[in-house]
mmCIF file with all atom_site columns, C-alpha atoms in Angstrom:
data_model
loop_
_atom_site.group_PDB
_atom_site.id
_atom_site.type_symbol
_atom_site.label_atom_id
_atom_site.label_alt_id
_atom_site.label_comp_id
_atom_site.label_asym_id
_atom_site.label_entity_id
_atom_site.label_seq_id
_atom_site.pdbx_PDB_ins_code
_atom_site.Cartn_x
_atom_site.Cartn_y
_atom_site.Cartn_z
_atom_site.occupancy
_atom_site.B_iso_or_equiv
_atom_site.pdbx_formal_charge
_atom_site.auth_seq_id
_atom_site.auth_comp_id
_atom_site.auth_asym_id
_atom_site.auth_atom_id
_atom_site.pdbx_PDB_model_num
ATOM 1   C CA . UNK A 1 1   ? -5.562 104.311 162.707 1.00 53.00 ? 205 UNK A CA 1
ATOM 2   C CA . UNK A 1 2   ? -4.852 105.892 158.955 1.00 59.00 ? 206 UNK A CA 1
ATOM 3   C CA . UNK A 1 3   ? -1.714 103.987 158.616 1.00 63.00 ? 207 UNK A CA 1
ATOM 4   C CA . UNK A 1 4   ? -2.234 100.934 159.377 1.00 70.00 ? 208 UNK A CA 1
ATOM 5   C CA . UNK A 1 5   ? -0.659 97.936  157.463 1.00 70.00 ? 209 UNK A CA 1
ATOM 6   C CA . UNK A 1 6   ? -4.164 96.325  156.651 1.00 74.00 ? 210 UNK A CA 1
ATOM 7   C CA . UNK A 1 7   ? -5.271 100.140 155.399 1.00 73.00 ? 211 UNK A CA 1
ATOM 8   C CA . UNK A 1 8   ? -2.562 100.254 152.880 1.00 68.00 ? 212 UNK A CA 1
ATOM 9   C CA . UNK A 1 9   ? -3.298 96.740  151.795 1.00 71.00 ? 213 UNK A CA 1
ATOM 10  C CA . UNK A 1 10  ? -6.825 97.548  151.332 1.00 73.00 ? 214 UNK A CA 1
ATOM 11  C CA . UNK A 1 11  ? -5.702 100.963 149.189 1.00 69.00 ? 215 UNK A CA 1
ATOM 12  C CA . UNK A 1 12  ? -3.835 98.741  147.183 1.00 68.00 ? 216 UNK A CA 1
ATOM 13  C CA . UNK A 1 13  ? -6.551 96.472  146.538 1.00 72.00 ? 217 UNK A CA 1
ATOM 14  C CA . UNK A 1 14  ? -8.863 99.271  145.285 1.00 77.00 ? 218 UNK A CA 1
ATOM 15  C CA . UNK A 1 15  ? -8.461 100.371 141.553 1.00 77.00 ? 219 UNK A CA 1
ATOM 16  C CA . UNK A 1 16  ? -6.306 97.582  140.556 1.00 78.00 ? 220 UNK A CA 1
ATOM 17  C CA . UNK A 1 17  ? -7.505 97.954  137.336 1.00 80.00 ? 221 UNK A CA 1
ATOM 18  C CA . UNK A 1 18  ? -6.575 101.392 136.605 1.00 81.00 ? 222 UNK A CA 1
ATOM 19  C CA . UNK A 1 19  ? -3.416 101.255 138.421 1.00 84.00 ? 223 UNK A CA 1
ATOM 20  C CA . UNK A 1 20  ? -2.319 98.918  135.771 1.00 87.00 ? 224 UNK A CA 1
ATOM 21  C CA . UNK A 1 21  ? -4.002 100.814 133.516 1.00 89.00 ? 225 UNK A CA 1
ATOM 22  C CA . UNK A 1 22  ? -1.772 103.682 134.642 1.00 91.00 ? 226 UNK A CA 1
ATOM 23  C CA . UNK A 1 23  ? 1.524  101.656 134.846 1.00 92.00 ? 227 UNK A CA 1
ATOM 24  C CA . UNK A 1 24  ? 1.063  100.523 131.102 1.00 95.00 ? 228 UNK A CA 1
ATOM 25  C CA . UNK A 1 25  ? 1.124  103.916 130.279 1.00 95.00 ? 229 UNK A CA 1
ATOM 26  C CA . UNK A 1 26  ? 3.974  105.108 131.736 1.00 95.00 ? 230 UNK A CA 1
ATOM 27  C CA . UNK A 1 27  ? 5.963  102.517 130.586 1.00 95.00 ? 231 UNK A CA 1
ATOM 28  C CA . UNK A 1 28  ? 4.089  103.404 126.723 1.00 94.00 ? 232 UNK A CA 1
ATOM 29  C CA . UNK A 1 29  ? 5.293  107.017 127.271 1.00 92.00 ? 233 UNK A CA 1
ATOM 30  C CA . UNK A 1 30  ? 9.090  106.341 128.607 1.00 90.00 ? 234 UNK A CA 1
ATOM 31  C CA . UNK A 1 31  ? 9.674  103.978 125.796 1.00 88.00 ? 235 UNK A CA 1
ATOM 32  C CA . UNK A 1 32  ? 8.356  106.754 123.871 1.00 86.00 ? 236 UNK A CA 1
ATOM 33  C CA . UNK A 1 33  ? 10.503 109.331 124.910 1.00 82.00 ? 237 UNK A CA 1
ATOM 34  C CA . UNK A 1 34  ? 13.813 107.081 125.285 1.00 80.00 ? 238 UNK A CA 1
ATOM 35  C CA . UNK A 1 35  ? 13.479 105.712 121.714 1.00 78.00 ? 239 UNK A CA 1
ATOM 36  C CA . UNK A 1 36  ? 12.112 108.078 119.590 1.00 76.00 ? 240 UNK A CA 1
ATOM 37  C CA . UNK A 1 37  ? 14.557 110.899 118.471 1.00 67.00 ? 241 UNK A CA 1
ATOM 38  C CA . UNK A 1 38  ? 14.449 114.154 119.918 1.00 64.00 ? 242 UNK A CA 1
ATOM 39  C CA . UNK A 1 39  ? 14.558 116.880 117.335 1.00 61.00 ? 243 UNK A CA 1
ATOM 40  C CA . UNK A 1 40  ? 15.858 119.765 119.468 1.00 59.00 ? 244 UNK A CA 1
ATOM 41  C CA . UNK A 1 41  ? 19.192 117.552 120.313 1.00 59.00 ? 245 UNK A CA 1
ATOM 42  C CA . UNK A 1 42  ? 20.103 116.435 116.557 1.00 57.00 ? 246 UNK A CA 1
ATOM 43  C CA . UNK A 1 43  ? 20.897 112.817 116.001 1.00 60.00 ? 247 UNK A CA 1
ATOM 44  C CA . UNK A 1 44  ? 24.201 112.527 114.423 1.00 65.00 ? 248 UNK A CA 1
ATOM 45  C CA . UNK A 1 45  ? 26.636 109.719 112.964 1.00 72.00 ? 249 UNK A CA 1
ATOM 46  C CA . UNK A 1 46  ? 29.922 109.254 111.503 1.00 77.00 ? 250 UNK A CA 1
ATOM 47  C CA . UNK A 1 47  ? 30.316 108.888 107.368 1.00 80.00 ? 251 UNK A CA 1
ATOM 48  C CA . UNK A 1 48  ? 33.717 107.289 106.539 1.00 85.00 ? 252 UNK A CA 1
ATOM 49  C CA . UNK A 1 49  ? 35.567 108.186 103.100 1.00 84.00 ? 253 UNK A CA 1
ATOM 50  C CA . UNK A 1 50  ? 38.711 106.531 101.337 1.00 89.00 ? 254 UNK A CA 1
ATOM 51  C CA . UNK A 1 51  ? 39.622 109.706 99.062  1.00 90.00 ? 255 UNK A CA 1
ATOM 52  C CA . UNK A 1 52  ? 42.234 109.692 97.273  1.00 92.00 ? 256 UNK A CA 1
ATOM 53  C CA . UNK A 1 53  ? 45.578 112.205 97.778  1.00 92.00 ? 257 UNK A CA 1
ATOM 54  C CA . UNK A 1 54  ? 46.831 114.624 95.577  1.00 92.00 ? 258 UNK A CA 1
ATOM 55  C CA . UNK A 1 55  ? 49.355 116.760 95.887  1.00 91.00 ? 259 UNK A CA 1
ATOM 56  C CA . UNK A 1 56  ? 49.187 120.964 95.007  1.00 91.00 ? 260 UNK A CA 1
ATOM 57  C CA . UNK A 1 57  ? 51.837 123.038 94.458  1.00 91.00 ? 261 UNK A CA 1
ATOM 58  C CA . UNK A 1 58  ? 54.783 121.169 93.031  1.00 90.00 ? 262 UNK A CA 1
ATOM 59  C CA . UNK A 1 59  ? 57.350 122.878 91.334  1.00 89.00 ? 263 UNK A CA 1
ATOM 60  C CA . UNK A 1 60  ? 57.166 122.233 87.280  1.00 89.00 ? 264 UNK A CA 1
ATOM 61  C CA . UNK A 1 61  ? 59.695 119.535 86.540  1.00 89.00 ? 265 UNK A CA 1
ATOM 62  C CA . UNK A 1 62  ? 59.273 118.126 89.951  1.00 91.00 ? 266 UNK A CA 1
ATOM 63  C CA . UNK A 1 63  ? 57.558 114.564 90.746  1.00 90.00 ? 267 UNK A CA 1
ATOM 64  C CA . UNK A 1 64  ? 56.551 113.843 94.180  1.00 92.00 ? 268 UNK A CA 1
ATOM 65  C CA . UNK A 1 65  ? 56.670 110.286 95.498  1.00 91.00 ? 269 UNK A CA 1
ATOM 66  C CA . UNK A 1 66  ? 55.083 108.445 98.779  1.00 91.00 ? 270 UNK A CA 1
ATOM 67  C CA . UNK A 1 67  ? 53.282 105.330 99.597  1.00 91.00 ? 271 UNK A CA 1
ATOM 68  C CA . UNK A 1 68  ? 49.578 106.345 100.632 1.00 88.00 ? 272 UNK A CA 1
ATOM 69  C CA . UNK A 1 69  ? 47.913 106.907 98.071  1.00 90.00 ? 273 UNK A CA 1
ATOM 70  C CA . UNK A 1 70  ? 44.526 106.934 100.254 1.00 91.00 ? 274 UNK A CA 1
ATOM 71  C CA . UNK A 1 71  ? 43.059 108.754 103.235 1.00 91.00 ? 275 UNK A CA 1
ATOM 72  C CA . UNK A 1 72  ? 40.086 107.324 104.878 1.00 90.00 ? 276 UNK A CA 1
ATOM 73  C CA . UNK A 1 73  ? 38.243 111.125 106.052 1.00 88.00 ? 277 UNK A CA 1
ATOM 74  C CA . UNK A 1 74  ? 35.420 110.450 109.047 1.00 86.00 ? 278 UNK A CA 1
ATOM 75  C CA . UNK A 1 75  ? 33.114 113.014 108.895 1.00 83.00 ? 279 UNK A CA 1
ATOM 76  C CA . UNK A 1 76  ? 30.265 113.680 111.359 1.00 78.00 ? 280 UNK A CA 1
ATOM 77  C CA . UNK A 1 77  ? 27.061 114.215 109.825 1.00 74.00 ? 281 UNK A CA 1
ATOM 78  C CA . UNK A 1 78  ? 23.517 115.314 111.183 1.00 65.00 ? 282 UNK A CA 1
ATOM 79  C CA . UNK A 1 79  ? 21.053 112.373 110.452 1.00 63.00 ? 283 UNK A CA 1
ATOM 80  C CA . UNK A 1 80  ? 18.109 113.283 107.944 1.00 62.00 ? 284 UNK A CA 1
ATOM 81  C CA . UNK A 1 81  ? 20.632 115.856 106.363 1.00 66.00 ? 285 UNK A CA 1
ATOM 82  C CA . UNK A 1 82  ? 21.686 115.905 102.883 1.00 70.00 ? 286 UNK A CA 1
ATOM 83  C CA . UNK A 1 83  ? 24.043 112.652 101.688 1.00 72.00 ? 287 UNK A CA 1
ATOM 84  C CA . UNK A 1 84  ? 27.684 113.883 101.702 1.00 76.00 ? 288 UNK A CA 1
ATOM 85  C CA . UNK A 1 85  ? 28.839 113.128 97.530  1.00 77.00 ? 289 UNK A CA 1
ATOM 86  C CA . UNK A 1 86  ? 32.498 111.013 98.286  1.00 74.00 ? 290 UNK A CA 1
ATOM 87  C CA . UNK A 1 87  ? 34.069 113.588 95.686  1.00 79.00 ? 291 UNK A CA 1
ATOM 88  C CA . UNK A 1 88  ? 33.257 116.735 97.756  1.00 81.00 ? 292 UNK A CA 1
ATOM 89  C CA . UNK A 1 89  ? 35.651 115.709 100.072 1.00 85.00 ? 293 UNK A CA 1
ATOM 90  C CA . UNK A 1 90  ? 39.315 116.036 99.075  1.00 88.00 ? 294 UNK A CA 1
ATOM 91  C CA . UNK A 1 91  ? 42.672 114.868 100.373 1.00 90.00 ? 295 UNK A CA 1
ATOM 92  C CA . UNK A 1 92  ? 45.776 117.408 99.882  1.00 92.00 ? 296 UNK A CA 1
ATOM 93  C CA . UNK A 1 93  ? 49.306 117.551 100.128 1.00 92.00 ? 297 UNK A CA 1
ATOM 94  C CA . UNK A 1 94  ? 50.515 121.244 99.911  1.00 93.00 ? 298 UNK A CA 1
ATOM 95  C CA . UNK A 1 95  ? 53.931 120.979 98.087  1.00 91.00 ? 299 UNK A CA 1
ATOM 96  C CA . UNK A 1 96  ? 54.192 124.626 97.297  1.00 91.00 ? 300 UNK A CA 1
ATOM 97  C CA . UNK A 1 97  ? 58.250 126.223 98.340  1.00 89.00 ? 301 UNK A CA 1
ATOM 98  C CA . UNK A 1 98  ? 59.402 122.553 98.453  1.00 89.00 ? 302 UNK A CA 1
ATOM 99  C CA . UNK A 1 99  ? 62.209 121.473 96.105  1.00 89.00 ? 303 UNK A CA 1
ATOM 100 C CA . UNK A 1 100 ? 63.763 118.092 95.838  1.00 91.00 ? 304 UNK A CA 1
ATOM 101 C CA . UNK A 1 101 ? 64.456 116.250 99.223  1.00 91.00 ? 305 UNK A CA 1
ATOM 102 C CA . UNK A 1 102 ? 62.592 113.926 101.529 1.00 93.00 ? 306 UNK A CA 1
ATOM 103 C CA . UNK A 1 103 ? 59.578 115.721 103.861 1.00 93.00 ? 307 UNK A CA 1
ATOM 104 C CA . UNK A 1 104 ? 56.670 114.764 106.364 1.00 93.00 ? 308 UNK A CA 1
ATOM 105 C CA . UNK A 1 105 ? 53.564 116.783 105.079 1.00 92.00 ? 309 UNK A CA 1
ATOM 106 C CA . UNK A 1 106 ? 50.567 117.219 107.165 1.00 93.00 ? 310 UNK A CA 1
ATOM 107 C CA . UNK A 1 107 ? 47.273 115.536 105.006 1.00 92.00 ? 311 UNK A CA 1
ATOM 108 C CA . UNK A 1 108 ? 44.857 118.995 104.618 1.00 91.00 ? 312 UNK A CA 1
ATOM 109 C CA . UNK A 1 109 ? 40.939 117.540 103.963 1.00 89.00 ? 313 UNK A CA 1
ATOM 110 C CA . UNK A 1 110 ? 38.546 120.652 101.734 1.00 86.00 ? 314 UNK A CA 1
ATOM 111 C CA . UNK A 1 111 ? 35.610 119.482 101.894 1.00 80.00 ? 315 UNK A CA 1
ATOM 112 C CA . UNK A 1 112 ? 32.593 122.327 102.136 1.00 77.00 ? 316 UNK A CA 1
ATOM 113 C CA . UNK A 1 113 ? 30.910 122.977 105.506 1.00 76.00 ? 317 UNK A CA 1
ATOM 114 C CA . UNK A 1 114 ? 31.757 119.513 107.133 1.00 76.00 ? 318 UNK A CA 1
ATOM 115 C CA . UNK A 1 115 ? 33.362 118.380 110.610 1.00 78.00 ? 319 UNK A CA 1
ATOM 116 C CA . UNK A 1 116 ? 36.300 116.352 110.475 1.00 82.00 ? 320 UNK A CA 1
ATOM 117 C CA . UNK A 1 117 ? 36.281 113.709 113.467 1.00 84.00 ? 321 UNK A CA 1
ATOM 118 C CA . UNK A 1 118 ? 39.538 111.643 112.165 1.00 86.00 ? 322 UNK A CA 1
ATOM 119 C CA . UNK A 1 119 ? 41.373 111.805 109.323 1.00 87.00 ? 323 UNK A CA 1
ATOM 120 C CA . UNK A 1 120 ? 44.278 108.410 108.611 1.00 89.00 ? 324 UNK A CA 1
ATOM 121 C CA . UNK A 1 121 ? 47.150 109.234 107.921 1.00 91.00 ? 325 UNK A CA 1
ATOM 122 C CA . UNK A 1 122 ? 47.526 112.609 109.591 1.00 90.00 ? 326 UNK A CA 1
ATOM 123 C CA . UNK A 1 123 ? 50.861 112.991 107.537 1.00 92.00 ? 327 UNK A CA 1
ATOM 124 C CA . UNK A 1 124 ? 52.667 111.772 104.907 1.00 92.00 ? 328 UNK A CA 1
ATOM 125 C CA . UNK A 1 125 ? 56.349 111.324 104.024 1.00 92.00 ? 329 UNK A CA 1
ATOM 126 C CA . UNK A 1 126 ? 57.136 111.681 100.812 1.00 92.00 ? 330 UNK A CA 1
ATOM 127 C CA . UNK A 1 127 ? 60.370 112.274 98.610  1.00 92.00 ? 331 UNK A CA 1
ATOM 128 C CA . UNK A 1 128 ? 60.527 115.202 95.830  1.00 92.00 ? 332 UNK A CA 1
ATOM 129 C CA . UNK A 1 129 ? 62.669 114.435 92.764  1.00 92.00 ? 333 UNK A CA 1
ATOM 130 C CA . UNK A 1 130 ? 64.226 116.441 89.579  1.00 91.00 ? 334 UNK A CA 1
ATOM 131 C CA . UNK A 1 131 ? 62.787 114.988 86.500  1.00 89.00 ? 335 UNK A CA 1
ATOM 132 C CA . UNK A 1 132 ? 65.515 115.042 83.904  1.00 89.00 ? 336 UNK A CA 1
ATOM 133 C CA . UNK A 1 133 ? 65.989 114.210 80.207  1.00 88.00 ? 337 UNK A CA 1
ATOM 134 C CA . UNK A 1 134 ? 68.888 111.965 78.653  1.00 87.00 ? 338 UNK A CA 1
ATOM 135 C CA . UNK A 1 135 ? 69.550 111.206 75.122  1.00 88.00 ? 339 UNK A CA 1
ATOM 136 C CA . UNK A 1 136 ? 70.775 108.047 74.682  1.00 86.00 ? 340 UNK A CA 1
ATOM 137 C CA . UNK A 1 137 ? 72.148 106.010 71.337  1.00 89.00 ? 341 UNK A CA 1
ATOM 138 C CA . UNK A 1 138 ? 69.801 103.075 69.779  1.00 87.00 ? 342 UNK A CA 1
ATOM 139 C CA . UNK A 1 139 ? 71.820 100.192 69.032  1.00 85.00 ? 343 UNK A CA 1
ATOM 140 C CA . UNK A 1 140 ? 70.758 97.067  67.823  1.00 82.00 ? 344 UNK A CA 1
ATOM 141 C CA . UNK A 1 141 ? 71.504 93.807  69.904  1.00 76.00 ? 345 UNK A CA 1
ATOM 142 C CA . UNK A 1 142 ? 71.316 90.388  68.207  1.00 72.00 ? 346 UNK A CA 1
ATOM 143 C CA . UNK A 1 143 ? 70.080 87.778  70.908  1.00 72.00 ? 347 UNK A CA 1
ATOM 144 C CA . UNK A 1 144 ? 70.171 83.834  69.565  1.00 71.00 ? 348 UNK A CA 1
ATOM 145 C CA . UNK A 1 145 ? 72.113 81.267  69.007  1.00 74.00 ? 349 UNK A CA 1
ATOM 146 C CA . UNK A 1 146 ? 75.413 82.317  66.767  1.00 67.00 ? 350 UNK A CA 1
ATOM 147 C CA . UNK A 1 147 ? 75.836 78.933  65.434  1.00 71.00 ? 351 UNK A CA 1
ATOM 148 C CA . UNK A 1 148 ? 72.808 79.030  63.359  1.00 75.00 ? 352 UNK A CA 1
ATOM 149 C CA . UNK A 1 149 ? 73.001 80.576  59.938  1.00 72.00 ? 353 UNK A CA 1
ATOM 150 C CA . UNK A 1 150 ? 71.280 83.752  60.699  1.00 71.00 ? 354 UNK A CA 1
ATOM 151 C CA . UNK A 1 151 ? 72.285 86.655  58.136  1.00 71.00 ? 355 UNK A CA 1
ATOM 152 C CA . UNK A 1 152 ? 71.817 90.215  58.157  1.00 72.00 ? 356 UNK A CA 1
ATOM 153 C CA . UNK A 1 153 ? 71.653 91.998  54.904  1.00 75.00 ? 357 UNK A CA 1
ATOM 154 C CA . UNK A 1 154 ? 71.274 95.665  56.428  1.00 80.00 ? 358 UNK A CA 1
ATOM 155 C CA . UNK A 1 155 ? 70.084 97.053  60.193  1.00 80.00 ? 359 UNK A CA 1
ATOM 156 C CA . UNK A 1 156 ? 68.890 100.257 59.766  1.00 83.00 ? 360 UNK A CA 1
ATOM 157 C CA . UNK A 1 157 ? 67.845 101.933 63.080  1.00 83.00 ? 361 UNK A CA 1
ATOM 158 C CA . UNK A 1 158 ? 65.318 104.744 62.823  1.00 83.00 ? 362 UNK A CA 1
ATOM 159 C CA . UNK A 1 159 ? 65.784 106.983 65.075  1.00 85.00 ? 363 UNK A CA 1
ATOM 160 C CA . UNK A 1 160 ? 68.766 106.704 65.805  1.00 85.00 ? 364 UNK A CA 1
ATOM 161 C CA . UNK A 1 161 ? 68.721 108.210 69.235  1.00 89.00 ? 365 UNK A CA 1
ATOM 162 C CA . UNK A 1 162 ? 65.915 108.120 72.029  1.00 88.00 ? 366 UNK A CA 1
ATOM 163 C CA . UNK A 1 163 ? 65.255 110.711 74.546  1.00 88.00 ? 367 UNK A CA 1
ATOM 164 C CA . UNK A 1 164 ? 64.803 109.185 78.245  1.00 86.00 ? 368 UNK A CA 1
ATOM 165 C CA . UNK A 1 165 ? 62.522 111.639 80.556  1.00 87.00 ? 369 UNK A CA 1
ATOM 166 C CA . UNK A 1 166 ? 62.133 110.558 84.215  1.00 86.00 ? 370 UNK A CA 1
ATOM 167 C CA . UNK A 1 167 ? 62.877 111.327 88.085  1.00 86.00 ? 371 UNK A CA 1
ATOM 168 C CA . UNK A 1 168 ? 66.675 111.760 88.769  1.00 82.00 ? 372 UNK A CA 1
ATOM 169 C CA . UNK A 1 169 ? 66.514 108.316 90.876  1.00 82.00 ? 373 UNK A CA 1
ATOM 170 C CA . UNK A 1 170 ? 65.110 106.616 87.792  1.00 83.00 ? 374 UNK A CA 1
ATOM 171 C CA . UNK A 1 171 ? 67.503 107.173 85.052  1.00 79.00 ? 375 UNK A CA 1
ATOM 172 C CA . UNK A 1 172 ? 70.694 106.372 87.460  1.00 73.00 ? 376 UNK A CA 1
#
């Protein structure tokens, strides 16, 4: 009888050296193959960068105001490759045709030959202002106690006018 239960016991029995032998290498080359990288398939990870945001195309005597001031760029990069530099990557908020009012402008990332996996925030909202100039008189102003014998021979106020330059919002 070939398949007996005491035949396979006895077939089991035989070689149980290298049967182990053989299961100890298996196991060597799986582990090999599961955690060792594979070069055809590219290992990759994400790179995270707070840039800062600037702004491009603003009208001269324009100023352009909003809260983030940062944009924190993931970028998904081959592993081995070349280290991305943190000032290759830019942060841009395209202004250009925009006078003064209050917008929600998309965040644009340059940065050469890169994927962009996230970029936070995605927009900002931002107000654009006049900046205007106003001339206004210098006066002094005495600040003290008036009972105490203070005297003032002369006041002579050079110059006698100072010119003011800032947003619209600022100077009201």
């Amino acid at each position: 009888r070939p398949n007996s239960p005491s035949r396979v016991l006895e077939g089991l029995r035989k070689n149980l050296g290298l049967k182990l032998l053989a299961l100890a290498f298996a196991v060597a080359a799986w582990a090999y193959l599961r955690l060792t990288p594979n070069p055809i398939i590219a290992a990759r990870f994400v790179q995270q960068f707070s840039v800062p945001i600037s702004t491009t195309g603003l009208s001269p005597g324009h100023v352009a105001r909003y809260t983030d001031k940062e944009a924190v760029v993931a970028i998904d990069q081959a592993r081995g490759g070349a280290p991305i530099k943190p000032d290759a990557v830019r942060a841009v908020l395209n202004l250009t045709g925009r006078g003064p009012g209050v917008y929600n402008v998309p965040v644009e990332v340059i940065a050469p030959k890169l994927e962009i996996k996230s970029l936070s925030p995605a927009s900002v909202t931002l107000s654009i202002e006049r900046i205007e100039e106003r001339s206004l008189a210098v006066a002094p102003h005495y600040v003290g106690d008036p009972r105490k014998n203070v005297v003032v021979e002369r006041v002579l106020v050079q110059p006698r006018a100072a010119t003011l330059r800032a947003p619209s919002s600022d100077l009201d």
